[in-house]
């Protein structure tokens, strides 16, 4: 039986998903919904078979992936209720989950299961898409409260087939964890680079080693990517920032008072090593 | 004329320098001063020709590189004054420079020029040494106030011959800059990992992407490496930490008050991009 995938927002993530489901033999047809320029690029690159309007594409879909920005996903969801055919599934790739699940639960009869593939690259855009992007990466699934277990099982199978590791959890848990593992490191890198920009002015320091390159890699991310994430996970992020602030003040006080930092380094190296196991 | 290099502390940096000066055809003979176990490894790896005691090795040297820990360099310096032969040069590879220059200026007649190769690896030890470690990296030289310009010129030639970029500056300027470009990122990575260790306990978060891996790479560094750096650059580091604290508090307040972070991201991406040019 033919299986049609519709990708709404054909960028790095949406494009890579399109390539991955086709490579895995899961999709007979991949349709894209995006700007005309992006759709043309995606067609030329062989990422999608055809570009259509949302209203044309969604009724043909067995699976819809919403992979634009969070606010755009939230705006698209209410438009889907009347368009989705029976037994189809809708999921998304938004980086925060509570606000999106809230929108989905308000859409009558929408067969929606939230998702967040924890994969990416420094560069974005459909030109960067690759079928292997999700291999070995976590792919979170956040079902709604009244979920269809069959739908979750089906989506897990698809995620596994493209090489990712499905992890099912409530949207609340997802948002609390990524506030610390993703959003906090981003804001630290941004604050470090902004603080050094303030100190060094328009000069770059000549004495920059590989440590500073690593530490400022996330700072390259543009605000356009982060605006929606900060907007929709504000409470968890400000809490994680406060926790970090306490840690920072303690390290500062110990250093100023000539007390050693052995404990802090011990905890930090332990955590960093466990993360790599 | 035969040229003998003596490396005191044959680890990653000292061993790599030994390999690099030999590869560049600068040294006819490389002698090592280290623990007996390290000297045996270094000989077996072909990093040094012979291992000797400090008092035996230094009188044979045309160039001495002190590449142990900062405190060990500071303890070694007073022992060198009577040992160094005429026209020889002594330099070091310590990560902070003011305390070492202070010790060197107190050693009567010691022909000392401070140095800091900005190179490294995640792993340490002579087994990790490689002749190409310094290629393209900054190598800071901090001459004393009453410096011998010929000595500086000679050392610059050697540093260039092994592929590094010599940068001559006062020890005070060096320490102020690296407090921000090296020590601050280290302490941020340590504080992030320690804060997450406190939050997640003995579990590692399952939702860790490549950003967290980058952000916790420096946190793998053991306290033993950082103790001396923190001890000898405390004033500059605490100042850099305070500057960061202001930036962090501002970002936190803006986020909590629903004010956008466009300016902070703009400054940060600008700095991160300039750093990569």
XYZ file of C-alpha atoms in Angstrom:
554
model
C 0.000 0.000 0.000
C 1.418 3.365 -1.050
C 2.579 5.588 1.797
C 2.759 9.354 1.348
C 4.766 11.630 3.614
C 4.093 15.381 3.707
C 6.811 17.625 5.106
C 5.681 21.132 6.101
C 8.820 23.304 6.266
C 11.487 21.760 4.056
C 14.681 22.921 5.794
C 17.561 20.948 7.287
C 15.344 18.799 9.526
C 12.344 18.424 7.216
C 14.574 17.772 4.209
C 16.666 15.217 6.072
C 13.495 13.438 7.217
C 12.280 13.338 3.611
C 15.562 11.790 2.463
C 15.660 9.383 5.414
C 12.133 7.957 5.004
C 12.738 7.449 1.323
C 16.126 5.754 1.887
C 14.511 3.479 4.503
C 11.870 2.451 1.952
C 9.082 3.884 4.123
C 7.691 6.470 1.717
C 6.551 5.992 -1.855
C 5.945 9.689 -2.232
C 7.220 12.761 -0.394
C 5.369 16.060 -0.794
C 6.701 19.378 0.470
C 4.981 22.522 1.751
C 7.318 25.532 1.965
C 8.104 28.786 0.187
C 8.209 28.521 -3.635
C 12.010 29.080 -3.675
C 12.620 26.333 -1.103
C 10.283 23.921 -2.889
C 12.171 24.437 -6.134
C 15.526 23.790 -4.458
C 14.121 20.726 -2.674
C 12.760 19.302 -5.932
C 16.028 19.937 -7.753
C 17.961 18.215 -4.971
C 15.640 15.199 -5.117
C 14.513 15.796 -1.543
C 10.792 15.926 -2.419
C 8.736 14.655 -5.348
C 6.430 17.639 -5.496
C 5.737 20.958 -3.796
C 2.121 21.826 -2.969
C 0.018 24.147 -0.835
C -0.869 22.917 2.654
C -4.520 22.394 1.681
C -3.533 20.319 -1.351
C -0.844 18.215 0.302
C -2.246 17.265 3.705
C -5.311 15.317 2.423
C -2.911 13.016 0.526
C -0.726 12.310 3.570
C -0.367 9.127 5.598
C 2.141 10.995 7.745
C 2.591 14.755 8.160
C 5.779 16.199 9.701
C 5.553 19.846 10.776
C 9.150 21.078 10.769
C 9.010 24.854 10.557
C 9.562 27.176 13.546
C 7.608 26.571 16.760
C 5.261 29.514 16.258
C 4.616 28.494 12.672
C 3.816 24.928 13.828
C 1.408 26.333 16.411
C -0.287 28.421 13.718
C -0.514 25.495 11.295
C -2.058 22.968 13.701
C -5.619 24.431 13.797
C -5.713 24.389 9.980
C -5.138 20.624 9.829
C -8.212 19.234 11.613
C -10.442 19.179 8.537
C -7.689 18.202 6.106
C -6.157 15.022 7.534
C -7.477 11.740 6.141
C -8.516 8.774 8.278
C -5.699 6.698 9.858
C -3.158 9.366 9.023
C -0.762 10.667 11.690
C 0.582 14.174 12.315
C 3.821 14.851 14.174
C 6.307 17.706 14.441
C 9.957 18.525 15.000
C 9.655 21.557 17.288
C 12.369 22.075 19.920
C 9.919 22.696 22.771
C 6.826 20.587 23.306
C 4.361 22.004 25.835
C 3.074 24.898 23.726
C 2.746 22.692 20.648
C 0.912 19.936 22.555
C -1.408 22.576 23.970
C -2.284 23.711 20.430
C -2.691 20.119 19.239
C -4.978 19.133 22.111
C -7.212 22.082 21.234
C -7.557 20.942 17.598
C -10.673 18.721 17.327
C -9.911 15.119 16.369
C -6.351 15.788 15.208
C -4.281 12.555 15.385
C -1.209 14.370 16.711
C 1.864 13.018 18.504
C 4.595 15.564 19.284
C 8.199 14.931 18.351
C 11.673 16.384 18.736
C 14.618 14.951 16.817
C 17.755 15.911 18.772
C 19.912 16.391 15.708
C 21.253 19.356 13.826
C 24.192 21.028 12.170
C 25.858 24.406 12.301
C 24.347 25.305 8.943
C 20.660 25.196 8.084
C 18.585 24.956 4.915
C 17.492 22.159 2.618
C 20.921 22.201 0.879
C 22.333 20.768 4.131
C 19.798 17.929 4.359
C 21.139 14.384 4.594
C 19.460 11.019 5.069
C 21.840 10.054 7.899
C 21.220 13.145 10.073
C 19.182 11.288 12.709
C 21.332 8.165 13.009
C 22.067 7.350 16.626
C 20.320 10.522 17.841
C 17.487 10.679 20.369
C 14.059 11.404 18.861
C 11.597 12.348 21.578
C 7.901 11.526 21.159
C 5.376 13.356 23.353
C 1.921 11.781 22.972
C -1.155 13.720 24.128
C -2.938 12.679 27.311
C -5.670 10.692 25.439
C -3.180 9.137 23.064
C -3.743 6.416 20.505
C -1.160 3.773 21.491
C -1.191 2.337 17.971
C -0.161 5.706 16.591
C 2.753 5.935 19.051
C 3.877 2.406 18.107
C 3.712 3.265 14.403
C 5.714 6.469 14.856
C 8.334 4.655 16.966
C 8.769 2.144 14.146
C 9.340 4.950 11.636
C 11.822 6.754 13.893
C 13.753 3.526 14.455
C 13.739 2.708 10.748
C 15.622 5.949 10.002
C 18.248 5.118 12.635
C 17.146 7.380 15.519
C 16.402 6.329 19.107
C 12.747 6.984 20.022
C 12.116 8.150 23.588
C 8.523 8.544 24.762
C 7.946 11.064 27.560
C 5.488 13.766 28.649
C 5.965 17.198 27.052
C 6.549 18.667 30.540
C 9.485 16.347 31.199
C 10.969 17.040 27.768
C 10.860 20.792 28.253
C 12.373 20.611 31.750
C 15.296 18.462 30.576
C 16.144 20.361 27.374
C 16.040 23.653 29.298
C 19.166 22.298 31.024
C 20.828 20.178 28.346
C 20.226 22.419 25.342
C 18.851 25.876 26.165
C 21.180 26.563 29.119
C 24.375 25.721 27.130
C 23.112 27.951 24.304
C 22.541 30.914 26.614
C 25.932 30.394 28.288
C 27.704 30.407 24.945
C 25.766 33.517 23.913
C 26.528 35.274 27.218
C 30.225 34.350 26.989
C 30.553 35.675 23.444
C 28.528 38.812 24.249
C 30.634 39.447 27.357
C 33.882 39.049 25.374
C 32.470 41.274 22.635
C 31.949 43.908 25.323
C 35.494 43.474 26.615
C 37.437 43.264 23.367
C 35.260 45.609 21.325
C 35.497 45.087 17.599
C 38.819 43.256 17.858
C 39.049 39.515 18.154
C 41.505 38.408 20.821
C 44.647 37.006 19.207
C 45.107 34.529 22.056
C 42.203 32.208 21.340
C 42.748 28.492 21.666
C 40.540 25.553 20.699
C 38.671 25.843 24.026
C 37.207 29.231 23.079
C 36.252 27.922 19.642
C 34.266 25.086 21.272
C 32.785 27.426 23.866
C 31.490 29.894 21.265
C 30.190 27.402 18.675
C 26.592 27.591 19.941
C 26.879 31.392 20.011
C 26.862 31.280 16.196
C 23.149 30.313 16.303
C 21.019 33.235 15.210
C 18.295 34.731 17.407
C 15.691 33.792 14.795
C 16.199 30.122 15.750
C 16.062 30.791 19.495
C 13.293 33.374 19.809
C 10.477 30.801 19.758
C 12.320 28.378 22.024
C 12.864 31.077 24.661
C 9.235 32.235 24.300
C 7.780 28.773 24.831
C 10.076 27.462 27.590
C 10.623 30.640 29.582
C 9.775 29.221 33.035
C 12.086 26.196 32.815
C 14.906 28.192 31.249
C 14.850 30.969 33.844
C 14.917 28.295 36.574
C 17.915 26.572 34.952
C 19.617 29.983 34.635
C 19.032 30.647 38.341
C 20.541 27.271 39.269
C 23.566 28.068 37.147
C 23.830 31.515 38.747
C 24.124 29.930 42.198
C 26.884 27.622 40.982
C 28.722 30.528 39.347
C 28.481 32.750 42.433
C 29.837 29.940 44.577
C 32.808 29.351 42.264
C 33.469 33.084 42.164
C 33.353 33.400 45.941
C 35.642 30.412 46.463
C 38.173 31.752 43.986
C 38.057 35.261 45.471
C 38.466 33.817 48.992
C 41.332 31.535 47.959
C 39.306 28.383 48.713
C 40.029 25.518 46.350
C 37.641 24.356 43.592
C 38.456 20.664 43.885
C 34.831 19.644 44.640
C 33.389 21.658 41.741
C 35.921 20.239 39.285
C 35.310 16.722 40.654
C 31.547 16.957 40.108
C 32.046 18.525 36.672
C 34.531 15.957 35.351
C 32.280 13.169 36.695
C 29.261 14.538 34.847
C 31.203 15.218 31.627
C 32.587 11.656 31.653
C 29.196 10.025 32.310
C 27.764 12.006 29.423
C 30.305 10.390 27.096
C 29.697 6.800 28.182
C 77.682 23.918 15.622
C 75.819 21.318 17.684
C 72.657 22.577 19.387
C 71.343 20.821 22.495
C 67.780 21.249 23.773
C 66.861 20.310 27.340
C 63.187 19.723 28.111
C 62.267 19.820 31.801
C 58.921 18.017 32.183
C 58.493 15.640 29.255
C 54.695 15.528 28.910
C 52.429 16.392 25.973
C 53.883 19.897 25.488
C 57.530 19.168 26.344
C 57.511 15.953 24.314
C 55.892 17.643 21.326
C 58.483 20.440 21.477
C 61.263 17.821 21.533
C 59.821 16.125 18.441
C 59.183 19.448 16.698
C 62.694 20.919 17.130
C 64.218 17.670 15.956
C 61.930 17.466 12.905
C 62.766 21.083 12.055
C 66.479 20.229 12.146
C 67.078 22.682 15.015
C 68.374 20.260 17.636
C 71.184 17.782 17.345
C 70.470 16.416 20.769
C 67.405 16.482 23.040
C 67.816 15.704 26.725
C 64.916 15.168 29.105
C 64.439 15.845 32.810
C 61.379 14.134 34.285
C 60.401 11.190 36.492
C 62.316 7.945 35.724
C 59.148 6.301 34.346
C 58.424 9.209 31.989
C 62.051 9.375 30.833
C 61.970 5.677 29.948
C 58.747 6.097 27.959
C 60.129 9.208 26.228
C 63.336 7.394 25.238
C 61.446 4.366 23.956
C 59.187 6.628 21.880
C 62.229 8.401 20.400
C 61.111 11.712 21.903
C 64.425 12.321 23.740
C 67.948 11.004 23.303
C 68.713 10.713 26.983
C 67.182 11.332 30.408
C 69.284 13.093 33.044
C 68.989 14.945 36.328
C 68.439 18.718 36.140
C 71.975 19.432 37.374
C 73.481 17.145 34.714
C 71.339 18.265 31.788
C 71.128 22.055 32.076
C 74.904 22.782 31.739
C 74.814 21.019 28.329
C 71.857 23.059 27.030
C 71.773 25.740 24.368
C 68.036 26.028 25.012
C 66.074 24.923 28.083
C 62.267 24.557 27.960
C 60.552 24.315 31.348
C 57.269 22.541 30.641
C 56.062 21.116 33.944
C 53.283 22.694 36.055
C 53.451 26.412 36.882
C 54.432 25.853 40.509
C 57.087 23.369 39.503
C 58.489 25.871 36.962
C 58.579 28.527 39.695
C 60.456 26.132 41.993
C 62.924 25.133 39.264
C 63.896 28.657 38.150
C 66.105 29.575 41.175
C 68.062 26.337 40.698
C 69.089 27.275 37.151
C 71.162 30.469 37.674
C 74.460 28.666 38.348
C 73.851 25.858 35.861
C 73.141 27.597 32.551
C 76.105 28.010 30.179
C 76.995 31.258 28.406
C 74.793 32.248 25.423
C 72.176 29.656 26.374
C 68.488 30.611 26.649
C 65.825 29.464 29.101
C 62.108 29.600 28.322
C 58.959 27.905 29.611
C 55.499 26.737 28.585
C 53.468 27.784 31.615
C 49.838 28.846 31.065
C 50.119 32.026 33.155
C 53.080 34.352 32.918
C 53.244 37.003 35.666
C 54.213 34.685 38.545
C 56.815 32.916 36.414
C 58.348 36.191 35.178
C 58.473 37.391 38.777
C 60.492 34.301 39.743
C 62.742 34.639 36.692
C 63.496 38.322 37.322
C 64.579 37.385 40.854
C 67.069 34.774 39.580
C 70.475 36.483 39.175
C 71.697 36.589 35.580
C 69.240 34.024 34.256
C 68.741 34.488 30.473
C 64.995 33.844 30.703
C 62.181 34.672 28.241
C 58.720 33.459 29.207
C 56.577 31.504 26.768
C 53.106 30.046 26.350
C 52.303 27.763 23.433
C 48.496 27.924 22.969
C 48.144 24.308 21.932
C 46.913 21.168 23.609
C 44.797 18.066 23.388
C 42.139 16.412 25.488
C 44.650 13.757 26.581
C 48.007 14.451 28.198
C 51.291 12.580 28.610
C 54.337 11.981 26.455
C 52.497 9.182 24.589
C 50.314 11.939 23.078
C 53.258 14.057 21.893
C 53.434 14.965 18.216
C 55.774 17.149 16.202
C 52.873 19.012 14.557
C 51.118 20.066 17.800
C 52.119 23.731 17.513
C 51.453 24.246 13.816
C 49.406 27.374 13.206
C 48.976 27.997 16.945
C 49.876 31.194 18.788
C 53.048 30.936 20.896
C 53.288 33.897 23.267
C 56.711 35.205 24.325
C 56.933 37.428 27.409
C 60.417 38.941 27.707
C 61.535 40.442 31.040
C 61.768 44.222 31.398
C 65.574 44.288 30.804
C 65.384 41.841 27.959
C 68.119 40.769 25.560
C 66.587 41.532 22.133
C 68.878 39.033 20.458
C 67.488 36.296 22.689
C 63.916 37.247 21.762
C 64.809 37.195 18.063
C 66.436 33.762 18.419
C 63.438 32.321 20.250
C 61.028 33.770 17.662
C 63.015 32.028 14.930
C 62.761 28.702 16.750
C 59.022 29.088 17.391
C 58.438 29.939 13.720
C 60.580 27.025 12.562
C 58.255 24.573 14.333
C 55.220 26.129 12.660
C 53.805 28.257 15.505
C 53.004 31.995 15.413
C 55.178 33.943 17.887
C 53.463 36.859 19.645
C 55.565 39.076 21.895
C 53.698 40.849 24.703
C 54.056 41.785 28.371
C 53.192 39.070 30.896
C 50.456 41.350 32.315
C 48.699 41.603 28.955
C 48.972 37.859 28.386
C 47.396 37.040 31.745
C 44.563 39.540 31.281
C 43.652 38.165 27.850
C 43.849 34.440 28.673
C 41.737 35.022 31.802
C 38.950 35.794 29.309
C 39.749 33.579 26.325
C 40.853 30.458 28.173
C 40.232 30.506 31.933
C 36.698 31.945 31.752
C 35.475 29.316 29.226
C 37.018 26.595 31.391
C 35.221 27.787 34.525
C 31.923 28.141 32.611
C 32.172 24.584 31.348
C 33.025 23.358 34.845
C 30.146 25.326 36.395
C 27.690 24.056 33.767
C 28.679 20.426 34.296
C 28.706 20.814 38.095
C 25.275 22.485 37.994
C 23.848 19.692 35.825
C 25.469 17.099 38.079
C 23.572 18.708 40.952
C 20.309 18.648 38.996
C 20.449 15.191 37.445
C 22.296 13.447 40.285
C 24.116 10.309 39.247
C 22.075 9.915 36.084
C 23.150 11.362 32.780
C 20.335 13.135 30.952
C 19.182 11.024 28.009
C 18.364 14.145 26.003
C 21.869 15.396 25.332
C 22.679 16.751 21.908
C 25.992 17.768 20.327
C 25.712 21.231 21.929
C 26.042 19.807 25.434
C 28.970 17.641 24.337
C 30.799 20.762 23.074
C 29.822 22.779 26.143
C 31.185 20.162 28.580
C 34.416 19.276 26.740
C 36.558 21.645 28.826
C 34.862 20.303 31.976
C 36.789 17.064 31.409
C 40.021 18.871 32.406
C 41.141 17.740 35.835
C 41.636 20.146 38.730
C 45.325 19.193 38.870
C 45.855 21.078 35.585
C 43.870 24.138 36.707
C 44.913 24.568 40.318
C 48.123 26.464 39.485
C 46.464 28.548 36.777
C 43.722 29.702 39.168
C 46.314 30.357 41.896
C 48.503 32.552 39.689
C 45.817 34.490 37.786
C 43.207 34.917 40.510
C 42.720 38.701 40.134
C 42.157 38.683 36.362
C 39.957 35.578 36.517
C 37.689 36.901 39.270
C 37.293 40.129 37.275
C 36.393 38.197 34.114
C 33.918 36.114 36.170
C 32.301 39.308 37.494
C 31.931 40.695 33.968
C 30.294 37.447 32.899
C 28.009 37.545 35.945
C 26.665 40.956 34.871
C 25.977 39.673 31.371
C 24.223 36.582 32.761
C 22.078 38.566 35.186
C 21.011 40.873 32.367
C 20.037 37.954 30.110
C 18.157 36.349 33.003
C 16.275 39.543 33.801
C 15.354 40.161 30.168
C 14.080 36.605 29.765
C 12.116 36.732 33.027
C 10.600 40.104 32.043
C 9.728 38.918 28.523
C 12.141 41.394 26.901
C 13.806 40.071 23.786
C 17.453 38.982 23.608
C 18.070 40.181 20.073
C 20.930 42.529 21.057
C 22.730 39.907 23.124
C 22.478 37.325 20.344
C 23.616 39.914 17.809
C 26.756 40.782 19.787
C 27.458 37.111 20.451
C 27.120 35.910 16.859
C 29.272 38.861 15.739
C 32.043 37.931 18.157
C 31.844 34.200 17.382
C 32.078 34.913 13.644
C 35.037 37.316 13.972
C 36.836 34.673 16.031
C 36.574 32.272 13.090
C 37.864 34.645 10.420
